[in-house]
Coordinates of C-alpha atoms and ligand atoms in Angstrom, one line a residue:
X1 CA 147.9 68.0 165.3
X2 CA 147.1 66.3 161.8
X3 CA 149.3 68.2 158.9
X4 CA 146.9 70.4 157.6
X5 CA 146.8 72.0 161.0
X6 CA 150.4 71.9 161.4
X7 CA 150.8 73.6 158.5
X8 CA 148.8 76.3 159.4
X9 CA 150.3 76.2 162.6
X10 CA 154.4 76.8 161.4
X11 CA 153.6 79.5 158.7
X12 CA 151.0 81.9 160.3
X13 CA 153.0 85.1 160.9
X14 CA 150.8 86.8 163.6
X15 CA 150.4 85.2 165.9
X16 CA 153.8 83.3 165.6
X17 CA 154.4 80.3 166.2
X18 CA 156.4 78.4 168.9
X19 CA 159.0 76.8 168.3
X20 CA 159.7 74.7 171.0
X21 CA 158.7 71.4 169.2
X22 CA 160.3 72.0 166.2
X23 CA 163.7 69.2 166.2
X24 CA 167.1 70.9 166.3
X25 CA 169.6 68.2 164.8
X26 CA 172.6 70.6 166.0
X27 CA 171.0 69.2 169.6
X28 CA 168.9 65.6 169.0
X29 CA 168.1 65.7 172.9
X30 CA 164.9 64.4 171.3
X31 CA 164.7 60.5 171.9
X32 CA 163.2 60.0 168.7
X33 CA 166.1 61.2 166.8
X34 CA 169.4 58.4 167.0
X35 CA 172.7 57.8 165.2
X36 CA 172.3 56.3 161.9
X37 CA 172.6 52.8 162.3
X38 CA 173.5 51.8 159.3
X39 CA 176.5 51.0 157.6
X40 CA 178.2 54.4 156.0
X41 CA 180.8 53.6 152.8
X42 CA 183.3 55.8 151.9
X43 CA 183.2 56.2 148.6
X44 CA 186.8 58.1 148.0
X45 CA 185.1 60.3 145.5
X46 CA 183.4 63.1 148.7
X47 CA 186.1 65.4 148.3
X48 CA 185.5 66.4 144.4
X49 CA 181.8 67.3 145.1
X50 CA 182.9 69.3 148.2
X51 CA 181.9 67.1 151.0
X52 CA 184.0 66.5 153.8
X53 CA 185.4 62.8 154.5
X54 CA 182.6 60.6 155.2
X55 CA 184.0 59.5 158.2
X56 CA 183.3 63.3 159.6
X57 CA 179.5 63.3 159.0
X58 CA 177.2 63.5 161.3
X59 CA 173.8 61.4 160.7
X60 CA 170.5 60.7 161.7
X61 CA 167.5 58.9 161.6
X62 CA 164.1 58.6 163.1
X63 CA 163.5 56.3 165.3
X64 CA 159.6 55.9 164.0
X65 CA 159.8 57.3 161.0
X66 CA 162.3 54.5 159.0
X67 CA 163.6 55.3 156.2
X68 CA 164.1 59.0 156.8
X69 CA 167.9 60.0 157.1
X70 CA 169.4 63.0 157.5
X71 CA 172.9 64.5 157.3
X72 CA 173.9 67.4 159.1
X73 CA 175.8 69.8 156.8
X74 CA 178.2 67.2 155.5
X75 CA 179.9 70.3 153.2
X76 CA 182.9 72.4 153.5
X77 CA 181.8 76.0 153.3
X78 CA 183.9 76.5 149.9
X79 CA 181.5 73.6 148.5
X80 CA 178.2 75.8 149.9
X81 CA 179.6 78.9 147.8
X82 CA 179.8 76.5 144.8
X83 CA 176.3 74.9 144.9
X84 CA 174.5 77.9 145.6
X85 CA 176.3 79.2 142.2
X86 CA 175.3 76.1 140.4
X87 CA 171.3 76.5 141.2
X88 CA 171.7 80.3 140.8
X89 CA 173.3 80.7 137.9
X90 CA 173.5 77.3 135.7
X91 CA 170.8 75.1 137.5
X92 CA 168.0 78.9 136.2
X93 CA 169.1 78.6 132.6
X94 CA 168.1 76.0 129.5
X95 CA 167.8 73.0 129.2
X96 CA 166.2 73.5 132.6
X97 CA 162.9 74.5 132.4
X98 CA 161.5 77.1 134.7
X99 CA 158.5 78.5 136.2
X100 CA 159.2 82.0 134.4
X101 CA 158.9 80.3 131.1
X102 CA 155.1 80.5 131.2
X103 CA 155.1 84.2 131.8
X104 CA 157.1 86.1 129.2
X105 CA 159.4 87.6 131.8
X106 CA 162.4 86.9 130.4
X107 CA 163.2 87.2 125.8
X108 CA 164.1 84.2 124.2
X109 CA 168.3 84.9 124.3
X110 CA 167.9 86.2 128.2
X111 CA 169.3 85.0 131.4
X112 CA 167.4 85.2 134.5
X113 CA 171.3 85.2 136.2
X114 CA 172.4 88.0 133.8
X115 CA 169.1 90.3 134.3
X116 CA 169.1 89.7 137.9
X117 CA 172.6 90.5 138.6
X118 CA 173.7 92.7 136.1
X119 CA 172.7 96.5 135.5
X120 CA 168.7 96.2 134.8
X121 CA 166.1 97.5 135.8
X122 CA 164.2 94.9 135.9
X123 CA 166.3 92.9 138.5
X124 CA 164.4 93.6 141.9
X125 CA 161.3 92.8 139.5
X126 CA 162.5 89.7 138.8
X127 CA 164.9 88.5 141.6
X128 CA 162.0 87.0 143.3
X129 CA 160.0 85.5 140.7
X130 CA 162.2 82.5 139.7
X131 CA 160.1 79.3 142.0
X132 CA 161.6 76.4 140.1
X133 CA 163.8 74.6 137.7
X134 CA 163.0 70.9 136.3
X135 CA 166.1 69.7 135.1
X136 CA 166.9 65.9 133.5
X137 CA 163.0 64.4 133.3
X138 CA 160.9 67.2 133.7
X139 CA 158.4 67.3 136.1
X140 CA 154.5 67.9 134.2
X141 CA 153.0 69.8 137.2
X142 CA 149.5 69.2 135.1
X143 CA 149.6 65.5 134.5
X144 CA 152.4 64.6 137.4
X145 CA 154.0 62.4 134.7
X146 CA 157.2 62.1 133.2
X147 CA 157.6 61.6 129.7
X148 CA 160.5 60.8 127.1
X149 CA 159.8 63.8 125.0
X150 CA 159.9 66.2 128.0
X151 CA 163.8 65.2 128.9
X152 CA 167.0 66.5 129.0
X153 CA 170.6 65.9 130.3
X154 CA 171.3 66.4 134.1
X155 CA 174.0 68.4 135.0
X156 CA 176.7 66.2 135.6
X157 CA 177.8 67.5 138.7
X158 CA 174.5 67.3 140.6
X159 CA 173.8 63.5 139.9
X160 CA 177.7 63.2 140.9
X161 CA 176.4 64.6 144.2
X162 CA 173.7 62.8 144.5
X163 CA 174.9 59.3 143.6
X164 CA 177.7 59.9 146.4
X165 CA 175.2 60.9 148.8
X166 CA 173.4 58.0 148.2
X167 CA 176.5 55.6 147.8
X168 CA 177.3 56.9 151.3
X169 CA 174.6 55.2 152.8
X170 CA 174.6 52.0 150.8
X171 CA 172.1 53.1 148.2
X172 CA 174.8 51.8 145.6
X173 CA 172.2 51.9 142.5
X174 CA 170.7 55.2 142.8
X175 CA 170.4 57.1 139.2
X176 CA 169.9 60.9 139.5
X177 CA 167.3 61.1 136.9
X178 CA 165.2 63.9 137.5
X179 CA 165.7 67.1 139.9
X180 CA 163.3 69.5 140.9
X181 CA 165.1 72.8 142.7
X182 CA 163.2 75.1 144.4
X183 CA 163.6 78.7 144.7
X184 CA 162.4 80.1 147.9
X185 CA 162.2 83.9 149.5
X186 CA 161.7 84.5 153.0
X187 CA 157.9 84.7 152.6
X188 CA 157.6 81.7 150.6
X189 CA 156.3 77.9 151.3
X190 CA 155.9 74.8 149.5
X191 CA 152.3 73.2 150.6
X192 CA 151.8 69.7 151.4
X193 CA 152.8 67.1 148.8
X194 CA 153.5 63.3 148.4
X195 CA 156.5 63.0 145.8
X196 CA 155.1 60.3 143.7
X197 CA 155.1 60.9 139.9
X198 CA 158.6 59.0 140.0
X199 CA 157.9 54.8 138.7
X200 CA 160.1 53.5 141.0
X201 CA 159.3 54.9 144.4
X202 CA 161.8 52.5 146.3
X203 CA 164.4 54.6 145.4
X204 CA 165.4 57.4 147.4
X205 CA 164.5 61.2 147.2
X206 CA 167.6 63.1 147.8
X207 CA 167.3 66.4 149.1
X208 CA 170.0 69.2 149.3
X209 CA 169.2 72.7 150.8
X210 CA 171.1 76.0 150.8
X211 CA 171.0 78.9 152.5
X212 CA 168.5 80.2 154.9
X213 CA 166.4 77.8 157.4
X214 CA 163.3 75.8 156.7
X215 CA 160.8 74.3 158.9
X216 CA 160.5 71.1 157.0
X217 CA 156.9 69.3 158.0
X218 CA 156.6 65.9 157.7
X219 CA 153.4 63.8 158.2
X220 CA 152.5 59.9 157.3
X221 CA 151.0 58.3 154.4
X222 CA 147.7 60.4 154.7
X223 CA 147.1 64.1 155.7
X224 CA 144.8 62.7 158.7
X225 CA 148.6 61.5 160.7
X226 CA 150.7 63.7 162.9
X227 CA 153.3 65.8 161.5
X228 CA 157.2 66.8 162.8
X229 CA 158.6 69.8 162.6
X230 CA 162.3 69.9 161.8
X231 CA 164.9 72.2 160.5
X232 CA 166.8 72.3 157.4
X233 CA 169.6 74.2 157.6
X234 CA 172.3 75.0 154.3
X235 CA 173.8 72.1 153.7
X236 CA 171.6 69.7 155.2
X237 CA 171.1 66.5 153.3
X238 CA 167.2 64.8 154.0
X239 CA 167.0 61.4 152.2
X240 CA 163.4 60.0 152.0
X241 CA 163.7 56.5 151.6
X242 CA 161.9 53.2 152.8
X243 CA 158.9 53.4 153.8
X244 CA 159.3 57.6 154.6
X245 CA 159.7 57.8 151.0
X246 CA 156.0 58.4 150.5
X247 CA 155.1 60.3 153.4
X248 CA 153.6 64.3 153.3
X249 CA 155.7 66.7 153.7
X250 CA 156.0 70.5 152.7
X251 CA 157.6 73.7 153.9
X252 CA 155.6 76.1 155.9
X253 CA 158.4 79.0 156.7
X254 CA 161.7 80.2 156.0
X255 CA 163.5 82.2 159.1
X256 CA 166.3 83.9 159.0
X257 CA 169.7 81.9 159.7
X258 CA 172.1 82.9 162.7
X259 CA 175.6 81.6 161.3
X260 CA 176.0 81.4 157.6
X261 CA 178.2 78.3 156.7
X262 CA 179.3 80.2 153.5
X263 CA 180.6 83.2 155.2
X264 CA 182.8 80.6 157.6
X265 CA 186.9 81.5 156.5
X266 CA 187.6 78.6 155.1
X267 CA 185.0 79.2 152.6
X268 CA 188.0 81.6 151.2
X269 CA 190.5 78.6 150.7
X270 CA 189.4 78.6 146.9
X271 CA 191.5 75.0 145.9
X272 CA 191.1 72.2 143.3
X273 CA 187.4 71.0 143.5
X274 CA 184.4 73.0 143.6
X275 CA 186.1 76.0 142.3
X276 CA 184.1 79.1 142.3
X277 CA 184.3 82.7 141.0
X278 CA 184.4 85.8 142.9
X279 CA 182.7 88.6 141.3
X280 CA 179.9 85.3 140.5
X281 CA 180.0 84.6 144.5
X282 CA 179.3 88.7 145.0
X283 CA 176.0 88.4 143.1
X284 CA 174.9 84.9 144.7
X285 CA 175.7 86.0 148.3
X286 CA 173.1 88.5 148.1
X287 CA 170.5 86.7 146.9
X288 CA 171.0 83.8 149.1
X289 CA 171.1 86.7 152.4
X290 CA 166.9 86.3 152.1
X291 CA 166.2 83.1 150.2
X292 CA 166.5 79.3 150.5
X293 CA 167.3 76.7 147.8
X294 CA 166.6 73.2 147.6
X295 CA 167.6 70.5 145.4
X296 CA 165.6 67.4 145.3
X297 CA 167.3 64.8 143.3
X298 CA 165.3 61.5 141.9
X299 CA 165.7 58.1 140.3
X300 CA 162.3 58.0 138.0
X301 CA 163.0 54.6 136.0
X302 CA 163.0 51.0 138.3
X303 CA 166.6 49.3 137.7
X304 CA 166.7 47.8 134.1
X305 CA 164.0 50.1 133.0
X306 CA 164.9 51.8 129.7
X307 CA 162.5 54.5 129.1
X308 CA 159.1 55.8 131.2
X309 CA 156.6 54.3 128.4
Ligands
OGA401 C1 160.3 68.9 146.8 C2 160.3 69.2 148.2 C3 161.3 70.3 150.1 C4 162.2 71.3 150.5 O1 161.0 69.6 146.0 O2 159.6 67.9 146.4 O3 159.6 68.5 149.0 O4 162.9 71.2 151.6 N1 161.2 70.1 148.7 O5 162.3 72.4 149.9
MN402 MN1 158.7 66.8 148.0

């Protein structure tokens, strides 16, 4: 089936669909699925972003489909209650820029973490509303460019993240530049899309996904090829890179997880990295119960390259 049809295929509700096909990483009996066979680096810096020691990770790539890499939940569960608090509640307020700032929902000196998860009314209004944040370059959804007037400073911890992700697996260059995070509810899909607006598309697209499961769908260079179906559980790590880098891909549905990393015991164990704050995880845990977040962190500028222009 060519990804158009796929699509259709994964997200139509009645009849829905089977799911035999769609690649379990927890289980790679799939022969297209191997070990990574690359080289993986410890960079000593894992722990302070909450990932476990690289040596514990579990990776994979695609046998036909090089370049695509993906880590099975490298993150201790304290580290999934931290992130999902960072996209909630920091990654949804300036200098990020959001899809709600086009519609008036929110006055100037509001906080779509405070008038979510505080006393308002309008809370259950806007709870599902938020779609995404643009943080360092913004993304222009219009003109799919990236400009130096339309940029601000990435959160420090994310590109941390990122740039040990990508250290991990020898991508010792990589510049977190530009993130896009997506906010998704149960209902919600992200159509078929080639990430290309970045200049330099030899660097890697790092992706990062919380909370409930996606059926990620990727295709080749054209929407004519022959999608996979995979799933993307919380915590999961997808790097595009290589020649996967450009390939279509999209999300047609979100289902319902069965064991929620972030409700493991350990997640308790509260210690010196990737702190987190109770009443804060309260407020997050509910939201993230029927929704899905995912991080996609970029390099936009070629090595040496100063600005876009
Ligand atoms: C993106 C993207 C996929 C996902 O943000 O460009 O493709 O898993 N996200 O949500
Ligand atoms: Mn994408």
């Amino acid at each position: 089936m060519m990804f158009k049809n796929s699509f259709k295929y994964y997200k139509s509700r009645k009849p829905f669909p089977d799911l035999k096909d769609v690649i379990d990483l927890n289980n790679p009996k799939c022969s297209r699925v191997i070990g990574f066979r690359g080289k993986l680096l410890n960079t000593e810096t894992e722990h302070q972003v909450g990932l476990k020691p690289v040596r514990d990770w579990k990776v994979f790539e695609f046998v036909d489909i090089p370049g695509l890499i993906i880590i099975k939940n490298p993150f201790n569960s304290r580290a999934q209650r931290y992130w999902i608090i960072q996209a909630l509640k920091y990654y949804s307020r300036k200098p990020s820029k959001l899809n709600l700032d086009a519609h008036d929902l929110l006055k100037e000196d509001e906080l779509w973490w405070d008038v979510c998860f505080g006393q308002s009314k309008r809370a259950k209004q806007l709870i599902p509303k938020l779609r995404w944040a643009t943080l360092g370059y913004h993304h222009n959804w219009e003109t799919k460019l990236y400009s130096e007037t339309n940029k601000t400073e990435m959160p420090a911890n994310l590109s941390l993240l990122a740039s040990v992700l990508a250290q991990s697996l020898g991508y010792t260059n990589f510049k977190a530049e530009a993130a896009i995070v997506n906010y998704y509810r149960m209902n919600s899909t992200l159509g078929g899309h080639v990430d290309q607006s970045e200049i330099d598309t030899d660097a890697p697209l790092i992706s990062i996904s919380f909370g409930q499961t996606a059926i990620f769908l990727i295709g080749g260079l054209t929407q004519d090829e022959e999608a996979d179906a995979m799933y993307l559980q919380s915590g999961d790590v997808l790097i595009m890179s290589g020649s996967s880098r450009l390939r279509y891909h999209g999300v047609p549905k979100i289902l319902p997880v069965n064991n929620a990393p972030w409700d493991d015991e350990e997640a308790n164990d509260n210690n010196q990295y990737c702190k987190w704050d109770q009443e804060d995880w309260n407020k997050a845990k509910t939201y993230i119960s029927e929704a899905r977040v995912n991080m996609t962190v970029r390099q936009v500028l070629k090595p040496g390259q100063l600005t876009v222009s």
